[in-house]
Every structure is written in structure tokens, then in C-alpha cells.
Coordinates of C-alpha atoms in Angstrom, one line a residue:
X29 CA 1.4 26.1 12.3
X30 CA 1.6 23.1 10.3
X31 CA 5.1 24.5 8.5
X32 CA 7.1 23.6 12.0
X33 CA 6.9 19.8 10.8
X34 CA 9.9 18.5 9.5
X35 CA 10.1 17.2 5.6
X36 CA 11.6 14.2 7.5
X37 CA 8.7 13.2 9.6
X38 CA 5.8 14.4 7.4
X39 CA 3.8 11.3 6.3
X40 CA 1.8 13.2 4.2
X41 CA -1.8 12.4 5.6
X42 CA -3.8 15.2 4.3
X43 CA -4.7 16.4 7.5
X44 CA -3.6 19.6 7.7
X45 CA -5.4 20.0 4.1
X46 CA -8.4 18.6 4.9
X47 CA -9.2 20.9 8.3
X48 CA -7.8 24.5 6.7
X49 CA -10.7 26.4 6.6
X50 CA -9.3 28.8 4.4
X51 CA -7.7 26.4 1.9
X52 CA -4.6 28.4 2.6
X53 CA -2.9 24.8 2.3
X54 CA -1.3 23.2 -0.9
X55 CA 1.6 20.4 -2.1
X56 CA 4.3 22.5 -3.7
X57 CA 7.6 22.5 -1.3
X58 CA 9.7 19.4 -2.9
X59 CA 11.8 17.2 -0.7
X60 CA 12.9 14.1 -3.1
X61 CA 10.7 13.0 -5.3
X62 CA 7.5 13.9 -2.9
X63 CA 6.0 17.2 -2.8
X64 CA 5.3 18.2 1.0
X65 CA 2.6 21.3 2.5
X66 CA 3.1 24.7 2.3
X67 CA 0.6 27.7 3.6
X68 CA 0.2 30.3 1.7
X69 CA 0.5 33.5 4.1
X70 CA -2.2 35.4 2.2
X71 CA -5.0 33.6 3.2
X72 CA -3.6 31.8 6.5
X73 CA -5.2 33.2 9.3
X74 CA -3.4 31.6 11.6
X75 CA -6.1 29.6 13.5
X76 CA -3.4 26.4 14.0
X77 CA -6.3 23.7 13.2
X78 CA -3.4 22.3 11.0
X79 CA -1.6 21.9 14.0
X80 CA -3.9 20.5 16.3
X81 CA -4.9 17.9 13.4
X82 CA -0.9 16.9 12.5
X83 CA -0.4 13.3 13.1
X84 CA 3.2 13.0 13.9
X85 CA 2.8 16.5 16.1
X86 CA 0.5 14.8 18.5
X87 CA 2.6 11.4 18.6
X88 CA -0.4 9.7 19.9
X89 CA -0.7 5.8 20.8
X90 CA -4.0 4.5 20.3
X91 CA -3.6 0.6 20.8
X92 CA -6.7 -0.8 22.3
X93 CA -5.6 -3.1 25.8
X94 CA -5.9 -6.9 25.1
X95 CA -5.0 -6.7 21.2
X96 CA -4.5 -7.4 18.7
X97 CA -5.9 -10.9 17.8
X98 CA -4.9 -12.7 14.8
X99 CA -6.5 -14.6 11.9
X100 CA -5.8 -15.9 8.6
X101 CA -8.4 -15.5 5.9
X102 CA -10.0 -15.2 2.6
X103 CA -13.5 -15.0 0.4
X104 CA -14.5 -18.0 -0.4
X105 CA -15.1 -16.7 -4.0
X106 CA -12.2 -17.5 -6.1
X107 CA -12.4 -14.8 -8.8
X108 CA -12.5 -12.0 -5.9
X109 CA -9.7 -13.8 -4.0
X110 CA -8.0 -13.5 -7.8
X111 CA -8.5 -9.9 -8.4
X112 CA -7.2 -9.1 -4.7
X113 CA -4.0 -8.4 -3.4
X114 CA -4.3 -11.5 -0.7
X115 CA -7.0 -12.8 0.5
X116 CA -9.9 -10.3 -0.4
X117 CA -10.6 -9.2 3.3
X118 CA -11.3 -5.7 2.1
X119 CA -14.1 -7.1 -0.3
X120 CA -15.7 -8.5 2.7
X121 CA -15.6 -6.1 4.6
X122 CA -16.7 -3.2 2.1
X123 CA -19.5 -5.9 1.1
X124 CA -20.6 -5.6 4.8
X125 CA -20.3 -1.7 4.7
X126 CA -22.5 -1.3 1.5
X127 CA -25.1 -4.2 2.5
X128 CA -25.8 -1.4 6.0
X129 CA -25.8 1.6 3.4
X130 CA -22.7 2.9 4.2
X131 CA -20.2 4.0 2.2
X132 CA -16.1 3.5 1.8
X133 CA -13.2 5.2 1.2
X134 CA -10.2 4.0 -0.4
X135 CA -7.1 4.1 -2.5
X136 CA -7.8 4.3 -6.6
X137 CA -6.1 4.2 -10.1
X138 CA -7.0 7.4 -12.2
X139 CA -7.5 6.9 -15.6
X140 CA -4.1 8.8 -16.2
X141 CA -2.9 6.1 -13.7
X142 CA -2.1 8.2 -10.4
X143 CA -3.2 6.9 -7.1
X144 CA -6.2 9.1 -5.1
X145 CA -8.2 8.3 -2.4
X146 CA -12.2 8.4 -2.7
X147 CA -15.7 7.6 -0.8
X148 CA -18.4 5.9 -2.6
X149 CA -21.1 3.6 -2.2
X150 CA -20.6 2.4 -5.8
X151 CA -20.2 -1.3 -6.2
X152 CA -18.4 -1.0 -9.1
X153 CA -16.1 2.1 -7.8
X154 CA -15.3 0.2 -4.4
X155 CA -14.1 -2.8 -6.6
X156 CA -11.2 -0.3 -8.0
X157 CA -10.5 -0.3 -4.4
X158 CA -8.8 -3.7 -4.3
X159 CA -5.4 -4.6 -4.6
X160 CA -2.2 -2.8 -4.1
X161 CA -1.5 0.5 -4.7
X162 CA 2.7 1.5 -4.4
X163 CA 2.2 5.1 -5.0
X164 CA 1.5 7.9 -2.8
X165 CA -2.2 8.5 -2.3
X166 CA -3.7 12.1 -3.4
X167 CA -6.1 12.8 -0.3
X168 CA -7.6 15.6 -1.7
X169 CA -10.5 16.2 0.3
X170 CA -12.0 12.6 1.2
X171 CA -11.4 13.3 4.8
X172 CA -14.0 16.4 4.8
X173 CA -16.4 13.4 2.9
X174 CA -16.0 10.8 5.2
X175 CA -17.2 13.6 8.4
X176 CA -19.9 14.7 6.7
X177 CA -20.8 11.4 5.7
X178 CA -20.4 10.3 9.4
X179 CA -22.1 13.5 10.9
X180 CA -25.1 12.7 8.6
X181 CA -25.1 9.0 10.4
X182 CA -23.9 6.9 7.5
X183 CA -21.5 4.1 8.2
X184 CA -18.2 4.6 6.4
X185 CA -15.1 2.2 6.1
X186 CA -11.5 3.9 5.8
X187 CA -9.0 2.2 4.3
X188 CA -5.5 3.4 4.2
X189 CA -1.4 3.3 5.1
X190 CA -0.9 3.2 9.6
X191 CA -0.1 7.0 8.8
X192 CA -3.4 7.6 7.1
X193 CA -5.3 6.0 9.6
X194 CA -3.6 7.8 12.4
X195 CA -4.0 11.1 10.0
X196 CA -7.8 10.6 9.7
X197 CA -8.0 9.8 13.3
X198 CA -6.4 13.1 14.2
X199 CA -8.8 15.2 11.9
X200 CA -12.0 13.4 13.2
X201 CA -10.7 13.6 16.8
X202 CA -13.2 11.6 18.2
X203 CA -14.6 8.7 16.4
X204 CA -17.9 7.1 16.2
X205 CA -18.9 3.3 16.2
X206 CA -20.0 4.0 12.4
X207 CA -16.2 4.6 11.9
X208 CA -14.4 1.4 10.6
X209 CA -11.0 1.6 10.3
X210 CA -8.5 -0.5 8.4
X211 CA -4.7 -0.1 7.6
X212 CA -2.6 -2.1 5.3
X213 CA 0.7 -3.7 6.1
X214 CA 3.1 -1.1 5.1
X215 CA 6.8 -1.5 3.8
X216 CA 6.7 2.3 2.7
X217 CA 5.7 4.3 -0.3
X218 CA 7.0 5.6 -3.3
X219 CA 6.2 8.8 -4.8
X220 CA 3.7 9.8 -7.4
X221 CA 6.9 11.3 -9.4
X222 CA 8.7 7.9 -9.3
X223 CA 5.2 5.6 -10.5
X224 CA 4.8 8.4 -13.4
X225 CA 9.1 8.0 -14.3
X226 CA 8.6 4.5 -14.3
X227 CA 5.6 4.5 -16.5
X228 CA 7.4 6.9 -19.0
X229 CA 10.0 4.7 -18.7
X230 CA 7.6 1.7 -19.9
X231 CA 5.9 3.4 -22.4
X232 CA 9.3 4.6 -24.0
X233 CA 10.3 1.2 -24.3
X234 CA 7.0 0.0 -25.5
X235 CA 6.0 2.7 -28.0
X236 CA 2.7 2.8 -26.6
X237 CA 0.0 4.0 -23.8
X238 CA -0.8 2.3 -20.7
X239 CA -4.4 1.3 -20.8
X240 CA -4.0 -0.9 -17.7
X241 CA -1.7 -1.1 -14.3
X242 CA -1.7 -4.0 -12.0
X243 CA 0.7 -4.2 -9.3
X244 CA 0.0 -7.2 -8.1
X245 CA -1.4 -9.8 -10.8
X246 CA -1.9 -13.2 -9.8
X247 CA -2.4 -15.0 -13.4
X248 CA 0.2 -17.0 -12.6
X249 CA -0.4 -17.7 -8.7
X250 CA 0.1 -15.4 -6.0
X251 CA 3.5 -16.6 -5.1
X252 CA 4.6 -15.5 -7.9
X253 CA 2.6 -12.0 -8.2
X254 CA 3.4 -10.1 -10.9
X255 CA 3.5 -5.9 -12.5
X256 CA 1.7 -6.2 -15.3
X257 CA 0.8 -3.6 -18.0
X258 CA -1.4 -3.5 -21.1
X259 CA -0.8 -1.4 -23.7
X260 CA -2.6 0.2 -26.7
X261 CA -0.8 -1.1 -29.2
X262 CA -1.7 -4.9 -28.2
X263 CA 1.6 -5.4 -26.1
X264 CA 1.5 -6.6 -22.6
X265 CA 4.4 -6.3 -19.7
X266 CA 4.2 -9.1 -16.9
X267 CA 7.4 -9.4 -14.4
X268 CA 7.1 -10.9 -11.4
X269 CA 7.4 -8.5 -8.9
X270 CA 10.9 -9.5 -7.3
X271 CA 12.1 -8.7 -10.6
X272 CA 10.5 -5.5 -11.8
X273 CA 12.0 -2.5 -11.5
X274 CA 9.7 -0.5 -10.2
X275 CA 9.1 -2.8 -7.1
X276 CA 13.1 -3.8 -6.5
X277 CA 13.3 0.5 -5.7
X278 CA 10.2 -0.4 -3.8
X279 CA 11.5 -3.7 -1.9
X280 CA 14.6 -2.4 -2.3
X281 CA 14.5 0.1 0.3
X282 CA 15.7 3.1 -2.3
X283 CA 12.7 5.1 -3.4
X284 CA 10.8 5.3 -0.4
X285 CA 9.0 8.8 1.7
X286 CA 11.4 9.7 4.1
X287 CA 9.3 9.1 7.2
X288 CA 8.7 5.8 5.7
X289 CA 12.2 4.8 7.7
X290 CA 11.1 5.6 10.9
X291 CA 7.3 5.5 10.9
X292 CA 5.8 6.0 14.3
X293 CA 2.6 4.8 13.8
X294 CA 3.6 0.9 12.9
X295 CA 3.2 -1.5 15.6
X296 CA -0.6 -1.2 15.9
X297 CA -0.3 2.5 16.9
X298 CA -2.5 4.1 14.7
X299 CA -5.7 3.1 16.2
X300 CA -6.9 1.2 13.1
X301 CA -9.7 -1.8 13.8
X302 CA -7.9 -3.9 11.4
X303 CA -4.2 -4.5 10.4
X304 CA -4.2 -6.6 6.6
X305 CA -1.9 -8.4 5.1
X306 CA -0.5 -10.7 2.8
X307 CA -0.2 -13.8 4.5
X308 CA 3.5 -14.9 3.9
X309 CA 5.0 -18.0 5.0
X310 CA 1.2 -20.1 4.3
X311 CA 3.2 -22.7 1.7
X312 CA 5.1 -23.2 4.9
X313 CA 2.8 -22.6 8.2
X314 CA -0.9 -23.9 6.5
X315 CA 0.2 -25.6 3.5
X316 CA -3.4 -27.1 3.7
X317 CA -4.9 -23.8 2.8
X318 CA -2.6 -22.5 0.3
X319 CA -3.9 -23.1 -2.5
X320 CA -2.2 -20.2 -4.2
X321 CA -4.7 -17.6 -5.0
X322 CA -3.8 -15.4 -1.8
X323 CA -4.6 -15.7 1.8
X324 CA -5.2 -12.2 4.3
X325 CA -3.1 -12.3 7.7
X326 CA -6.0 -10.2 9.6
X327 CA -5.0 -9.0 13.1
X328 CA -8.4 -7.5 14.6
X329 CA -7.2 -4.6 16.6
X330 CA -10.4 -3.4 19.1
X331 CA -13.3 -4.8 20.2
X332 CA -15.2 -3.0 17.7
X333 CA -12.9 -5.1 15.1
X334 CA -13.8 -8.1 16.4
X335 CA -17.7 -7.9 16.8
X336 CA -17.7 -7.1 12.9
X337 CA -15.4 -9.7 11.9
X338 CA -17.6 -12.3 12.8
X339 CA -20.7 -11.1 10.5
X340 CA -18.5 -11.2 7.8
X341 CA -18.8 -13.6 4.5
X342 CA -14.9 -14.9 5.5
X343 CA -13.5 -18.2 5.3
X344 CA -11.6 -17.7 8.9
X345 CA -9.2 -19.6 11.2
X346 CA -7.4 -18.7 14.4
X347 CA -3.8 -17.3 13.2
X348 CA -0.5 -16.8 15.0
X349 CA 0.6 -13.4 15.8
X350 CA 4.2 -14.4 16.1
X351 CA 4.3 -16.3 12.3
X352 CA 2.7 -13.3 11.4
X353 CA 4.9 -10.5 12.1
X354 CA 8.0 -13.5 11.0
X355 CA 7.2 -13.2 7.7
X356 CA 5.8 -9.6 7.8
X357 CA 8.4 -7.9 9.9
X358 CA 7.2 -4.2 8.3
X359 CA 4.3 -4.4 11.2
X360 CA 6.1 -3.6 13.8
X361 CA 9.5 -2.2 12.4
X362 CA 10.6 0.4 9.8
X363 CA 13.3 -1.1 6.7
X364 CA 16.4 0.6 7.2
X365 CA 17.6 2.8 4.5
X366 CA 19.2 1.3 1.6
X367 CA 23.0 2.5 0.7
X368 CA 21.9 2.9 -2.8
X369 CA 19.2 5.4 -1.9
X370 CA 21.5 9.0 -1.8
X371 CA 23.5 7.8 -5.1
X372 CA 20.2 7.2 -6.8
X373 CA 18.9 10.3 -6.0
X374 CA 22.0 12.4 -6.8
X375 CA 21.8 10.7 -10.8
X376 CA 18.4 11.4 -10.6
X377 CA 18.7 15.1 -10.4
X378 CA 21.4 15.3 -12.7
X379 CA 20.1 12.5 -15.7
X380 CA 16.5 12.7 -14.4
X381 CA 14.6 9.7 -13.0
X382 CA 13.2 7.9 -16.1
X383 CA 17.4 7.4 -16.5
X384 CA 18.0 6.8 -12.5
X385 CA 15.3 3.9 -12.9
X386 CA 17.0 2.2 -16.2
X387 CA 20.6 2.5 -14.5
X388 CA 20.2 1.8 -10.6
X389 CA 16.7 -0.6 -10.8
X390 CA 15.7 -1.9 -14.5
X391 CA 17.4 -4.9 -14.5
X392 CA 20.5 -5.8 -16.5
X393 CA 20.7 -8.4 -19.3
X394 CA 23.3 -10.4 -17.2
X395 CA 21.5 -10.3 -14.1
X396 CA 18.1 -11.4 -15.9
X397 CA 20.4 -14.3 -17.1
X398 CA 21.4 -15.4 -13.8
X399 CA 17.9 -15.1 -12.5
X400 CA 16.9 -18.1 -15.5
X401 CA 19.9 -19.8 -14.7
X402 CA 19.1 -20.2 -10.7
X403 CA 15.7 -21.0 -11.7
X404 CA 16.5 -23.9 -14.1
X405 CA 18.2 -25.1 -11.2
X406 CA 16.1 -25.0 -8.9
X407 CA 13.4 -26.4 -11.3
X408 CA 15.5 -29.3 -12.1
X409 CA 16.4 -30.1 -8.4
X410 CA 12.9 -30.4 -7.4
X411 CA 12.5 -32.9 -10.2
X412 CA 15.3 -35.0 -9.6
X413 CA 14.5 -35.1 -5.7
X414 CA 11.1 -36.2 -7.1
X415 CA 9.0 -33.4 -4.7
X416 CA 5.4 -33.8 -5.5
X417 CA 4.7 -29.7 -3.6
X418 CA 4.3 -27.2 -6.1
X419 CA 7.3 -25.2 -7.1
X420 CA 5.9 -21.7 -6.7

């Protein structure tokens, strides 16, 4: 059964909850901040489907020979480019899904601002699909949705963490050409606990509700992406994201799932048709294309990837895979776990984690004065050199 997994190594999929025929599956044993699967004896009937569907049990690698291939690319629409994460490769392909009637399943914001997975063929619901999500993604049932969907013959899009996709790919067991696959470059994920401390932690300080949650706004540029949260009472948060607490437990290699540290499915193991990115390093590699409102480092992982790609509404060029994984080294290796992450947890569970964020991540008034400091230096060294790039 499914309870022989270690807390360590589960990534948390859904899997296991999805195939249970007897829904004798539910989140309730807490490791950290993330809450992991349990059976409930009554109704298990020991059948092992949740076995046989486990991810990280079967250890499977599913890269297709002679890939991946690597591209750099973006909508040529501006606005959609604007309210993407990168380069809006997800809105192109979704576009394409929809325009052959299919349907797509992705990572949300609830109202009450949690993240969940869904399948529509909504326009307007697949647009919540854009953009960054650093939570932990509710499942629920969307795998059991995307099967029937593709049983009934419908074309479906999955979008999702290397994990997920190697999760899904499990619980289908074998997949159909009408099965498109994409995973994000992953650093890790957070929990659901941590996003909702955080947010108290804003709203505290703010004396208001959250009626909006970006992760990555680009109002002022992609470069310099930002957290930025609306509130009810007219006040707005916006820190860049190297700054934000949140985010530095995020980057900083604190607050991350467990198996996050030594993911097995990176590397192009998962058997995705498409690995996405940011592509970082373009002020540097295509400065001729940067033009700051986000470009996608797409590596098309099977041949299925790469017939589709080329019906797609995509300003595209031939990319480096080398430049790529440079400046995005999370493809193919896991972060190491930060010093900081045991002592953060311990004041968690003593103080609680609203507190751990404000002492260990939110930063301090003298650091936040050393960050304007460096910048007015920087700012004033690019003028007196007389640089005519962009300071980003």
C-alpha cells in the first residue's frame, strides 16, 4: 500500500488519491508544514492500485531518445506576454488545445487564495491558469477528469510540477496522442501552510483582506518581477521578488517539500512533451530580443512535442540547451538544503510560522537599507560609465 512511501520522498502527486476506488485515501499525516496521505483501514480494501500508481515507487525514466530540443520563445501579443510568468508559451499552447475542443488542466488561485488544480475548456478559467503559482497544488480529483475526458476522445493539456507530470503519467499508465504534457521548471514548492502564514502575516500588517495575489508582476519589467498584493482597504504591496519574504524562504532554499531536495523526476525524467521556463540570462545571451516583458526557454521533449510546436501562434528561435540549463540549473539538479531550514522550523513550532516568517525571512530595516544603498550605487555607476543598456 501506498503508506510504505516515505514522508521524505512523497512528492505529493495525487495519485494514490485519484485511483482509490474506495476514497479510503485523505491528507491528514503532517510532516513540516505539508500534510502527506493516509488510508483509512475502514474502507481500504487493500486492492494496492495506490501502489501500482505511486510515482516515486515505480522510479520510472521516461525520456524520449534524441531530446530534448531547445527554443526560446514568446506571444507576440504583448499584454499576454505581460500577464505571464515568461514568455506566455502556456497561452499558446492552451490557445491551440481549445481552438481543437479540448480542454486543459492547470494550476489556479481560489478566491480564498489557495492553489488547486482544475480542467476546463473555459477561456476565461484557463487564463487563471497563467503565471506562477509557489504553493502546493490541491489535486483533488482533476486526474479522474482529465481520463474521462481523454476516454471520451477529447484532447486535454496537463500542466504541472516534473513530479505531477510523472504522477499523472503513473495514474493514466498508458497515454494517448490526445495527451499533451507540459512541466514547469521547478526550484521546489512551498506549502499551502506557509503561503496562508505569509498572507496572515500581510494582512496583519496591512489591516486588511487580500483581494488580489500575484507572484510574479511585471509592472515594472520582468527583470525585476515582483509579489504584489491588493488589498481591500485601497493599499497595495509590490516587492520585487528577491526581496520578499515569502520568495527569499522560497529561493532561499528554507521552506521547501522535502522531496523537493532530491527530486527524481528532474532532468527530463518525467516524460513531459514540454519543459518551460523563464528564460534567464536573455539581457545577456539575445539582448536583441529582450525587450523586458518575459521570454519562455522551451525545451520540446518527444516527437509529439515537436510536431505541435510548430502549429503554434509563437514568436520562436532555435535556443541553446547548454545557456539554458546555465542560468536554470533547477532542470537538471535539486538546491541543496539551506542551513537555515531545521532552525526555522524548530521557531516555527514553538512561536508559530506567521512569527518564523517575520524573524528568519521578512526582511530587516538595516538590511532593506543596504539593499537602497547598493542600488544607488549601482545606479550611479552606470551613469557615470555613461552605459546606454537598460539598468534592469
Amino acid at each position: 500500500m501506498i503508506d510504505i512511501v516515505n514522508k521524505e520522498d512523497c512528492v505529493l502527486c495525487g495519485s494514490c488519491v485519484n485511483v482509490c476506488p474506495k476514497e479510503a485515501i485523505s491528507y491528514k499525516a503532517r510532516y513540516y508544514d505539508f500534510q502527506y496521505p493516509v488510508i483509512d483501514p475502514e474502507k481500504c480494501v487493500k486492492c494496492n492500485l495506490c501502489q501500482k500508481v505511486c510515482p516515486v515507487l515505480l522510479n520510472e525514466d521516461n525520456r524520449e531518445i534524441g531530446f530534448p530540443k531547445a527554443y526560446i520563445g514568446r506571444v507576440a501579443d504583448r499584454y499576454t506576454r505581460m500577464d505571464s510568468t515568461s514568455g506566455g508559451f502556456f497561452s499558446a499552447l492552451s490557445e491551440f488545445v481549445l481552438s481543437k475542443g479540448g480542454y486543459v488542466c492547470g494550476a489556479v488561485l481560489t478566491d480564498d487564495f489557495h492553489v488547486q488544480h482544475v480542467v476546463s475548456a473555459d477561456r476565461t478559467i484557463v487564463q487563471l491558469m497563467r503565471g506562477s503559482k509557489y504553493a502546493q497544488s490541491d489535486m483533488k480529483l482533476a486526474m479522474r477528469e482529465v481520463k474521462s475526458l481523454l476516454n471520451a476522445g477529447k484532447i486535454v493539456l496537463f500542466s504541472g510540477c516534473p513530479c505531477q507530470i510523472a504522477g499523472i503519467r503513473a495514474y493514466l499508465k498508458e497515454i494517448p496522442d490526445s495527451l499533451i504534457l507540459m512541466e514547469v521548471v521547478c526550484h521546489g514548492i512551498p506549502s499551502d501552510k506557509m503561503l496562508q502564514s505569509y498572507l496572515n502575516v500581510q494582512r496583519e500588517k496591512m489591516q486588511a483582506n487580500i483581494t488580489r495575489l500575484e507572484f510574479r508582476n511585471k509592472k515594472k519589467g520582468w527583470h525585476r518581477s515582483a509579489v504584489r498584493i491588493e488589498f481591500s482597504n485601497g493599499r497595495i504591496y509590490h516587492s520585487p521578488i528577491t526581496v520578499d519574504a515569502y520568495m527569499a524562504g522560497y529561493f532561499g532554499n528554507i521552506t521547501l517539500k522535502s522531496s523537493c531536495y532530491h527530486c527524481r523526476f528532474r532532468n527530463f525524467r518525467s516524460g513531459s512533451d514540454f519543459t518551460v521556463g523563464d528564460f534567464w540570462g536573455a539581457e545577456i545571451e539575445v539582448p536583441e530580443l529582450d525587450d523586458n516583458t518575459g521570454l519562455s526557454a522551451i525545451m520540446v521533449n518527444t516527437q509529439k512535442g515537436l510536431k505541435i510546436i510548430q502549429n503554434l501562434h509563437l514568436e520562436l528561435y532555435t535556443g541553446d540547451l547548454k545557456k539554458i540549463i546555465q542560468y536554470n540549473s533547477t532542470i537538471t539538479k535539486s538546491v541543496e538544503v539551506n542551513p537555515k531550514r531545521i532552525p526555522f522550523y524548530c521557531y516555527a513550532e514553538e512561536n508559530g510560522y506567521p512569527e518564523a516568517i517575520k524573524e528568519f525571512l521578512w526582511e530587516k530595516p538595516y538590511q532593506k537599507t543596504k539593499r537602497i544603498l547598493r542600488y544607488l550605487l549601482r545606479v550611479c555607476k552606470h551613469r557615470i560609465l555613461g552605459k546606454g543598456k537598460t539598468l534592469y
